[in-house]
PDB file of C-alpha atoms in Angstrom:
ATOM      1  CA  MET Z   1     -21.266  -1.529  34.016  1.00  0.00           C
ATOM      2  CA  SER Z   2     -17.815  -3.027  33.235  1.00  0.00           C
ATOM      3  CA  THR Z   3     -16.182  -5.058  35.919  1.00  0.00           C
ATOM      4  CA  ALA Z   4     -11.940  -5.545  36.090  1.00  0.00           C
ATOM      5  CA  THR Z   5     -11.286  -8.708  35.664  1.00  0.00           C
ATOM      6  CA  GLY Z   6      -8.204  -8.542  34.132  1.00  0.00           C
ATOM      7  CA  THR Z   7      -8.536 -12.026  31.820  1.00  0.00           C
ATOM      8  CA  ALA Z   8     -11.228 -10.120  29.318  1.00  0.00           C
ATOM      9  CA  THR Z   9      -9.819  -9.270  25.724  1.00  0.00           C
ATOM     10  CA  GLU Z  10      -8.403  -6.074  26.105  1.00  0.00           C
ATOM     11  CA  THR Z  11      -9.594  -3.614  23.140  1.00  0.00           C
ATOM     12  CA  GLN Z  12      -6.572  -1.607  21.930  1.00  0.00           C
ATOM     13  CA  THR Z  13      -6.374   1.689  21.857  1.00  0.00           C
ATOM     14  CA  ALA Z  14      -4.831   3.608  19.217  1.00  0.00           C
ATOM     15  CA  PRO Z  15      -1.466   5.481  20.483  1.00  0.00           C
ATOM     16  CA  THR Z  16      -1.671   9.160  19.611  1.00  0.00           C
ATOM     17  CA  ILE Z  17       1.149   8.489  17.123  1.00  0.00           C
ATOM     18  CA  ALA Z  18      -0.165   6.651  14.716  1.00  0.00           C
ATOM     19  CA  LYS Z  19       2.483   4.013  14.573  1.00  0.00           C
ATOM     20  CA  VAL Z  20       2.605   0.566  12.118  1.00  0.00           C
ATOM     21  CA  GLY Z  21       1.086  -2.780  13.995  1.00  0.00           C
ATOM     22  CA  GLN Z  22      -0.888  -0.632  16.504  1.00  0.00           C
ATOM     23  CA  PRO Z  23      -4.489   0.432  15.840  1.00  0.00           C
ATOM     24  CA  ALA Z  24      -4.665   2.970  13.423  1.00  0.00           C
ATOM     25  CA  PRO Z  25      -5.798   7.163  14.847  1.00  0.00           C
ATOM     26  CA  ASP Z  26      -9.534   7.263  14.820  1.00  0.00           C
ATOM     27  CA  PHE Z  27     -11.046   9.807  12.182  1.00  0.00           C
ATOM     28  CA  ASN Z  28     -14.769  10.959  11.343  1.00  0.00           C
ATOM     29  CA  MET Z  29     -13.908  13.524   8.470  1.00  0.00           C
ATOM     30  CA  PRO Z  30     -16.158  16.169   6.249  1.00  0.00           C
ATOM     31  CA  SER Z  31     -15.581  14.694   2.949  1.00  0.00           C
ATOM     32  CA  THR Z  32     -16.984  14.882  -0.837  1.00  0.00           C
ATOM     33  CA  LYS Z  33     -18.747  11.727  -0.588  1.00  0.00           C
ATOM     34  CA  ASN Z  34     -21.889  13.789  -1.608  1.00  0.00           C
ATOM     35  CA  ILE Z  35     -20.094  16.251  -3.597  1.00  0.00           C
ATOM     36  CA  ASP Z  36     -23.483  18.299  -3.711  1.00  0.00           C
ATOM     37  CA  THR Z  37     -24.594  18.390   0.167  1.00  0.00           C
ATOM     38  CA  LEU Z  38     -21.065  17.965   1.212  1.00  0.00           C
ATOM     39  CA  ALA Z  39     -23.061  16.009   4.280  1.00  0.00           C
ATOM     40  CA  GLU Z  40     -21.193  12.727   4.015  1.00  0.00           C
ATOM     41  CA  ASN Z  41     -18.294  12.474   6.075  1.00  0.00           C
ATOM     42  CA  VAL Z  42     -16.109   9.352   6.393  1.00  0.00           C
ATOM     43  CA  LYS Z  43     -15.056   7.387   9.162  1.00  0.00           C
ATOM     44  CA  LEU Z  44     -12.501   4.853   9.793  1.00  0.00           C
ATOM     45  CA  SER Z  45     -15.161   2.485  11.522  1.00  0.00           C
ATOM     46  CA  ASP Z  46     -17.260   2.752   7.530  1.00  0.00           C
ATOM     47  CA  TYR Z  47     -13.536   0.809   6.494  1.00  0.00           C
ATOM     48  CA  LYS Z  48     -13.988  -2.068   8.663  1.00  0.00           C
ATOM     49  CA  GLY Z  49     -13.009  -5.425   6.874  1.00  0.00           C
ATOM     50  CA  LYS Z  50     -11.093  -3.786   4.242  1.00  0.00           C
ATOM     51  CA  TRP Z  51      -7.909  -2.293   3.313  1.00  0.00           C
ATOM     52  CA  LEU Z  52      -7.643   1.732   3.183  1.00  0.00           C
ATOM     53  CA  ILE Z  53      -5.642   3.456   1.609  1.00  0.00           C
ATOM     54  CA  LEU Z  54      -4.729   6.954   2.757  1.00  0.00           C
ATOM     55  CA  LEU Z  55      -3.743   9.420   0.616  1.00  0.00           C
ATOM     56  CA  PHE Z  56      -2.497  12.528   2.209  1.00  0.00           C
ATOM     57  CA  TYR Z  57      -1.460  15.987   0.286  1.00  0.00           C
ATOM     58  CA  PRO Z  58      -0.432  19.411   1.276  1.00  0.00           C
ATOM     59  CA  LEU Z  59      -2.434  21.322  -0.539  1.00  0.00           C
ATOM     60  CA  ASP Z  60      -6.011  21.857  -3.220  1.00  0.00           C
ATOM     61  CA  PHE Z  61      -4.909  23.458  -6.856  1.00  0.00           C
ATOM     62  CA  THR Z  62      -1.201  22.915  -6.692  1.00  0.00           C
ATOM     63  CA  PHE Z  63       1.183  21.110  -8.844  1.00  0.00           C
ATOM     64  CA  VAL Z  64       2.221  17.917  -7.626  1.00  0.00           C
ATOM     65  CA  CYS Z  65      -1.110  16.716  -6.388  1.00  0.00           C
ATOM     66  CA  PRO Z  66      -3.143  16.670  -9.168  1.00  0.00           C
ATOM     67  CA  THR Z  67      -0.714  13.776 -11.061  1.00  0.00           C
ATOM     68  CA  GLU Z  68      -0.964  11.899  -8.145  1.00  0.00           C
ATOM     69  CA  LEU Z  69      -4.576  11.879  -7.005  1.00  0.00           C
ATOM     70  CA  ILE Z  70      -5.617  11.213 -10.774  1.00  0.00           C
ATOM     71  CA  HIS Z  71      -3.095   8.306 -11.092  1.00  0.00           C
ATOM     72  CA  PHE Z  72      -4.456   6.379  -8.061  1.00  0.00           C
ATOM     73  CA  SER Z  73      -7.773   7.102  -9.348  1.00  0.00           C
ATOM     74  CA  ASP Z  74      -7.301   5.669 -13.109  1.00  0.00           C
ATOM     75  CA  ARG Z  75      -6.393   2.876 -11.226  1.00  0.00           C
ATOM     76  CA  LEU Z  76      -9.089   2.583  -8.264  1.00  0.00           C
ATOM     77  CA  ASP Z  77     -10.547  -0.258 -10.323  1.00  0.00           C
ATOM     78  CA  GLU Z  78      -6.695  -2.389 -10.155  1.00  0.00           C
ATOM     79  CA  LEU Z  79      -6.766  -1.552  -6.232  1.00  0.00           C
ATOM     80  CA  ASN Z  80     -10.228  -2.130  -5.446  1.00  0.00           C
ATOM     81  CA  GLY Z  81     -10.288  -5.283  -7.051  1.00  0.00           C
ATOM     82  CA  ILE Z  82      -8.219  -6.493  -4.346  1.00  0.00           C
ATOM     83  CA  GLY Z  83     -10.638  -5.200  -1.289  1.00  0.00           C
ATOM     84  CA  ALA Z  84      -8.841  -1.543  -1.217  1.00  0.00           C
ATOM     85  CA  GLU Z  85     -10.621   1.364  -0.345  1.00  0.00           C
ATOM     86  CA  VAL Z  86      -9.381   5.326  -0.694  1.00  0.00           C
ATOM     87  CA  ILE Z  87      -9.723   8.300   0.329  1.00  0.00           C
ATOM     88  CA  GLY Z  88      -7.563  11.347  -0.175  1.00  0.00           C
ATOM     89  CA  VAL Z  89      -6.892  13.913   2.554  1.00  0.00           C
ATOM     90  CA  SER Z  90      -6.047  17.667   2.821  1.00  0.00           C
ATOM     91  CA  THR Z  91      -6.254  20.470   5.244  1.00  0.00           C
ATOM     92  CA  ASP Z  92      -7.992  22.310   2.900  1.00  0.00           C
ATOM     93  CA  SER Z  93     -12.049  22.760   3.869  1.00  0.00           C
ATOM     94  CA  VAL Z  94     -14.757  20.456   1.729  1.00  0.00           C
ATOM     95  CA  HIS Z  95     -15.922  23.627   0.114  1.00  0.00           C
ATOM     96  CA  SER Z  96     -12.378  23.958  -1.798  1.00  0.00           C
ATOM     97  CA  HIS Z  97     -11.708  20.058  -2.145  1.00  0.00           C
ATOM     98  CA  ARG Z  98     -15.406  19.929  -4.316  1.00  0.00           C
ATOM     99  CA  ALA Z  99     -14.986  23.340  -6.505  1.00  0.00           C
ATOM    100  CA  TRP Z 100     -11.108  21.468  -7.257  1.00  0.00           C
ATOM    101  CA  LEU Z 101     -13.008  18.545  -8.024  1.00  0.00           C
ATOM    102  CA  ARG Z 102     -15.606  20.289 -10.199  1.00  0.00           C
ATOM    103  CA  THR Z 103     -12.552  22.086 -12.584  1.00  0.00           C
ATOM    104  CA  PRO Z 104     -11.447  20.444 -15.255  1.00  0.00           C
ATOM    105  CA  VAL Z 105      -7.922  18.348 -15.810  1.00  0.00           C
ATOM    106  CA  ASP Z 106      -6.314  20.232 -18.595  1.00  0.00           C
ATOM    107  CA  LYS Z 107      -7.206  23.514 -15.842  1.00  0.00           C
ATOM    108  CA  ASN Z 108      -5.259  21.752 -13.091  1.00  0.00           C
ATOM    109  CA  GLY Z 109      -8.340  20.993 -11.425  1.00  0.00           C
ATOM    110  CA  ILE Z 110      -8.580  16.858  -9.999  1.00  0.00           C
ATOM    111  CA  GLU Z 111     -12.933  16.225 -12.026  1.00  0.00           C
ATOM    112  CA  GLY Z 112     -13.503  12.672 -12.531  1.00  0.00           C
ATOM    113  CA  VAL Z 113     -11.590  11.610  -9.631  1.00  0.00           C
ATOM    114  CA  LYS Z 114     -13.489   9.006  -8.186  1.00  0.00           C
ATOM    115  CA  TYR Z 115     -12.778   8.369  -4.090  1.00  0.00           C
ATOM    116  CA  PRO Z 116     -13.625  10.488  -1.753  1.00  0.00           C
ATOM    117  CA  ILE Z 117     -11.131  13.597  -0.708  1.00  0.00           C
ATOM    118  CA  ALA Z 118     -11.418  14.559   3.333  1.00  0.00           C
ATOM    119  CA  SER Z 119     -11.142  17.491   4.966  1.00  0.00           C
ATOM    120  CA  ASP Z 120      -8.645  17.464   7.751  1.00  0.00           C
ATOM    121  CA  VAL Z 121      -9.231  21.595   9.006  1.00  0.00           C
ATOM    122  CA  GLY Z 122      -6.793  21.753  11.554  1.00  0.00           C
ATOM    123  CA  GLY Z 123      -4.519  19.017  10.469  1.00  0.00           C
ATOM    124  CA  LYS Z 124      -5.737  16.871  13.686  1.00  0.00           C
ATOM    125  CA  LEU Z 125      -4.761  13.338  12.009  1.00  0.00           C
ATOM    126  CA  ALA Z 126      -1.827  15.009   9.813  1.00  0.00           C
ATOM    127  CA  ARG Z 127      -0.981  15.517  13.511  1.00  0.00           C
ATOM    128  CA  GLN Z 128      -0.657  11.989  14.480  1.00  0.00           C
ATOM    129  CA  TYR Z 129       0.310  10.605  11.612  1.00  0.00           C
ATOM    130  CA  ASN Z 130       3.144  13.090  12.204  1.00  0.00           C
ATOM    131  CA  ILE Z 131       2.998  15.154   8.570  1.00  0.00           C
ATOM    132  CA  LEU Z 132       1.868  17.693   9.620  1.00  0.00           C
ATOM    133  CA  VAL Z 133       3.728  21.275   9.019  1.00  0.00           C
ATOM    134  CA  ASP Z 134       3.284  23.142  11.416  1.00  0.00           C
ATOM    135  CA  GLU Z 135       4.118  26.881  10.030  1.00  0.00           C
ATOM    136  CA  ALA Z 136       2.522  25.619   6.822  1.00  0.00           C
ATOM    137  CA  ASN Z 137      -0.615  24.069   8.581  1.00  0.00           C
ATOM    138  CA  ILE Z 138      -0.428  21.479   5.358  1.00  0.00           C
ATOM    139  CA  ALA Z 139       0.750  18.068   5.514  1.00  0.00           C
ATOM    140  CA  LEU Z 140       3.773  16.190   4.101  1.00  0.00           C
ATOM    141  CA  ARG Z 141       2.434  13.454   1.176  1.00  0.00           C
ATOM    142  CA  GLY Z 142       2.149  10.424   3.583  1.00  0.00           C
ATOM    143  CA  LEU Z 143       0.579   7.660   2.413  1.00  0.00           C
ATOM    144  CA  PHE Z 144      -0.801   4.950   5.219  1.00  0.00           C
ATOM    145  CA  ILE Z 145      -1.794   1.453   4.419  1.00  0.00           C
ATOM    146  CA  ILE Z 146      -5.010  -0.033   7.206  1.00  0.00           C
ATOM    147  CA  ASP Z 147      -5.931  -3.352   7.351  1.00  0.00           C
ATOM    148  CA  PRO Z 148      -9.567  -4.995   7.713  1.00  0.00           C
ATOM    149  CA  GLU Z 149      -9.315  -5.167  11.300  1.00  0.00           C
ATOM    150  CA  GLY Z 150      -8.282  -1.033  11.432  1.00  0.00           C
ATOM    151  CA  ILE Z 151      -4.084  -1.785  12.142  1.00  0.00           C
ATOM    152  CA  LEU Z 152      -1.423   0.420  10.165  1.00  0.00           C
ATOM    153  CA  GLN Z 153       0.194  -1.760   8.647  1.00  0.00           C
ATOM    154  CA  TYR Z 154       2.258   0.694   5.896  1.00  0.00           C
ATOM    155  CA  SER Z 155       3.675   4.288   5.845  1.00  0.00           C
ATOM    156  CA  VAL Z 156       5.404   6.052   3.459  1.00  0.00           C
ATOM    157  CA  VAL Z 157       6.212   9.703   3.425  1.00  0.00           C
ATOM    158  CA  HIS Z 158       7.854  11.896   0.946  1.00  0.00           C
ATOM    159  CA  SER Z 159       8.733  15.638   0.650  1.00  0.00           C
ATOM    160  CA  LEU Z 160       6.396  17.993  -0.928  1.00  0.00           C
ATOM    161  CA  ASN Z 161       8.432  17.425  -3.729  1.00  0.00           C
ATOM    162  CA  ILE Z 162       7.883  14.215  -4.941  1.00  0.00           C
ATOM    163  CA  GLY Z 163       4.931  12.087  -5.691  1.00  0.00           C
ATOM    164  CA  ARG Z 164       4.181   8.514  -4.694  1.00  0.00           C
ATOM    165  CA  SER Z 165       4.115   5.485  -6.813  1.00  0.00           C
ATOM    166  CA  VAL Z 166       0.725   3.614  -7.350  1.00  0.00           C
ATOM    167  CA  ASP Z 167       2.771   0.666  -8.435  1.00  0.00           C
ATOM    168  CA  GLU Z 168       4.393   0.311  -5.133  1.00  0.00           C
ATOM    169  CA  THR Z 169       1.681   0.992  -3.328  1.00  0.00           C
ATOM    170  CA  LEU Z 170      -0.676  -2.609  -5.302  1.00  0.00           C
ATOM    171  CA  ARG Z 171       3.046  -4.403  -4.533  1.00  0.00           C
ATOM    172  CA  VAL Z 172       3.647  -3.780  -0.935  1.00  0.00           C
ATOM    173  CA  LEU Z 173      -1.065  -4.356  -0.250  1.00  0.00           C
ATOM    174  CA  GLN Z 174      -0.565  -7.309  -2.108  1.00  0.00           C
ATOM    175  CA  GLY Z 175       2.760  -8.317  -0.089  1.00  0.00           C
ATOM    176  CA  LEU Z 176       0.305  -7.921   3.060  1.00  0.00           C
ATOM    177  CA  GLN Z 177      -2.415  -9.925   1.677  1.00  0.00           C
ATOM    178  CA  THR Z 178       0.245 -12.678   1.423  1.00  0.00           C
ATOM    179  CA  GLY Z 179      -0.140 -12.664   5.208  1.00  0.00           C
ATOM    180  CA  GLY Z 180       3.456 -14.147   4.789  1.00  0.00           C
ATOM    181  CA  LEU Z 181       6.968 -12.922   4.399  1.00  0.00           C
ATOM    182  CA  CYS Z 182       8.010 -11.217   1.585  1.00  0.00           C
ATOM    183  CA  ALA Z 183      11.531 -10.989   0.672  1.00  0.00           C
ATOM    184  CA  ALA Z 184      13.112  -7.830  -0.696  1.00  0.00           C
ATOM    185  CA  ASP Z 185      11.401  -6.968  -3.961  1.00  0.00           C
ATOM    186  CA  TRP Z 186       9.323  -9.376  -3.763  1.00  0.00           C
ATOM    187  CA  SER Z 187       6.839  -8.460  -6.418  1.00  0.00           C
ATOM    188  CA  PRO Z 188       3.034 -10.175  -6.759  1.00  0.00           C
ATOM    189  CA  GLY Z 189       2.924 -13.872  -7.922  1.00  0.00           C
ATOM    190  CA  GLN Z 190       5.754 -14.402  -6.330  1.00  0.00           C
ATOM    191  CA  GLU Z 191       5.657 -17.130  -3.322  1.00  0.00           C
ATOM    192  CA  ASN Z 192       6.693 -15.863   0.742  1.00  0.00           C
ATOM    193  CA  LEU Z 193       9.556 -16.926   2.397  1.00  0.00           C
ATOM    194  CA  LYS Z 194       9.757 -20.400   4.209  1.00  0.00           C
ATOM    195  CA  VAL Z 195      11.051 -20.614   7.989  1.00  0.00           C
TER     196      VAL Z 195
ATOM    197  CA  MET A   1       9.320  13.598  16.986  1.00  0.00           C
ATOM    198  CA  LEU A   2      11.419  13.621  13.772  1.00  0.00           C
ATOM    199  CA  GLN A   3       9.722  14.617  10.701  1.00  0.00           C
ATOM    200  CA  VAL A   4      10.067  14.738   7.082  1.00  0.00           C
ATOM    201  CA  GLY A   5      11.827  18.027   6.671  1.00  0.00           C
ATOM    202  CA  ASP A   6      13.591  17.953   9.312  1.00  0.00           C
ATOM    203  CA  ASN A   7      17.200  18.038   9.972  1.00  0.00           C
ATOM    204  CA  ALA A   8      18.358  14.130  10.425  1.00  0.00           C
ATOM    205  CA  PRO A   9      19.641  13.510  14.273  1.00  0.00           C
ATOM    206  CA  ASP A  10      23.440  12.992  13.852  1.00  0.00           C
ATOM    207  CA  PHE A  11      24.408   9.314  15.352  1.00  0.00           C
ATOM    208  CA  GLU A  12      27.697   7.764  15.446  1.00  0.00           C
ATOM    209  CA  LEU A  13      27.608   3.667  15.248  1.00  0.00           C
ATOM    210  CA  LYS A  14      30.052   1.122  15.450  1.00  0.00           C
ATOM    211  CA  SER A  15      29.724  -1.415  12.385  1.00  0.00           C
ATOM    212  CA  HIS A  16      31.329  -4.224  10.933  1.00  0.00           C
ATOM    213  CA  LEU A  17      33.162  -2.709   8.070  1.00  0.00           C
ATOM    214  CA  ASP A  18      35.628  -0.713  10.541  1.00  0.00           C
ATOM    215  CA  LYS A  19      36.100  -1.754  13.858  1.00  0.00           C
ATOM    216  CA  ASP A  20      38.159   1.161  14.288  1.00  0.00           C
ATOM    217  CA  ARG A  21      36.373   3.181  12.740  1.00  0.00           C
ATOM    218  CA  LYS A  22      32.545   4.184  13.701  1.00  0.00           C
ATOM    219  CA  VAL A  23      30.324   4.747  11.062  1.00  0.00           C
ATOM    220  CA  LYS A  24      29.259   8.726  11.963  1.00  0.00           C
ATOM    221  CA  LEU A  25      25.854  10.528   9.843  1.00  0.00           C
ATOM    222  CA  SER A  26      27.971  14.184   9.881  1.00  0.00           C
ATOM    223  CA  ASP A  27      31.258  12.757   8.249  1.00  0.00           C
ATOM    224  CA  LEU A  28      29.029  11.850   5.224  1.00  0.00           C
ATOM    225  CA  ARG A  29      28.031  15.067   4.834  1.00  0.00           C
ATOM    226  CA  GLY A  30      27.864  16.350   1.041  1.00  0.00           C
ATOM    227  CA  LYS A  31      26.470  12.686   0.099  1.00  0.00           C
ATOM    228  CA  ASN A  32      22.470  11.043   0.287  1.00  0.00           C
ATOM    229  CA  VAL A  33      22.132   8.577   2.631  1.00  0.00           C
ATOM    230  CA  VAL A  34      20.129   6.129   2.546  1.00  0.00           C
ATOM    231  CA  ILE A  35      19.156   4.122   6.248  1.00  0.00           C
ATOM    232  CA  ALA A  36      18.233   0.680   6.642  1.00  0.00           C
ATOM    233  CA  PHE A  37      16.772  -0.101   9.925  1.00  0.00           C
ATOM    234  CA  TYR A  38      15.565  -4.045  10.303  1.00  0.00           C
ATOM    235  CA  PRO A  39      14.443  -5.598  13.370  1.00  0.00           C
ATOM    236  CA  LEU A  40      16.729  -8.789  13.353  1.00  0.00           C
ATOM    237  CA  ASP A  41      19.829 -10.262  12.228  1.00  0.00           C
ATOM    238  CA  TRP A  42      19.200 -14.412  11.074  1.00  0.00           C
ATOM    239  CA  THR A  43      15.865 -14.041  10.875  1.00  0.00           C
ATOM    240  CA  PRO A  44      14.535 -14.386   6.919  1.00  0.00           C
ATOM    241  CA  VAL A  45      13.031 -11.494   5.631  1.00  0.00           C
TER     242      VAL A  45
END
């Protein structure tokens, strides 16, 4: 039973459109976490206490995407090493994701990618991040960092032609983790600004 | 809501560079334009 005290801690709810500084939109999507059964979903709540990188891309079996997905996978140990997890997301089905994950890299596949690829069929989550291209029902190249409390901390969106940078993602993530003020072009190891 | 891939909304704003002339996006057609928002003047970052 709830009572309206007005002094109780209010739980912040996620806004309809994702915004940096606000709780990230909740999700529960089919994924390739269990590539054999495809029965294991990924949920935002699974990542409480960790930094989460959501890596949206337009379509399975296309050209820029595999280089990005593979680069993030190649450097997953570095990301995991600082407490971050990655989920790839597109509007394709998990069956398509699985087929792509089972296609060798030299045949334009992403075999060996080590983090789960989730399926945002219908584009609900992509729309909440304002990256759904409606006519095509595909997501733009959006990358979002959610902190261990579930707050969206970083958002970058590229047009379809331009791949994202793992280096920049690591730099921003490490900057966020300092919890302090990072000057322009701050790089890991440098001090925070003092007020 | 504005999205990557859309036409950027035109604007005309005063700036410190030339107080008699406003800066207008459509005057910069043909160039790439970087717009960097920041929170507040006189703060540290």
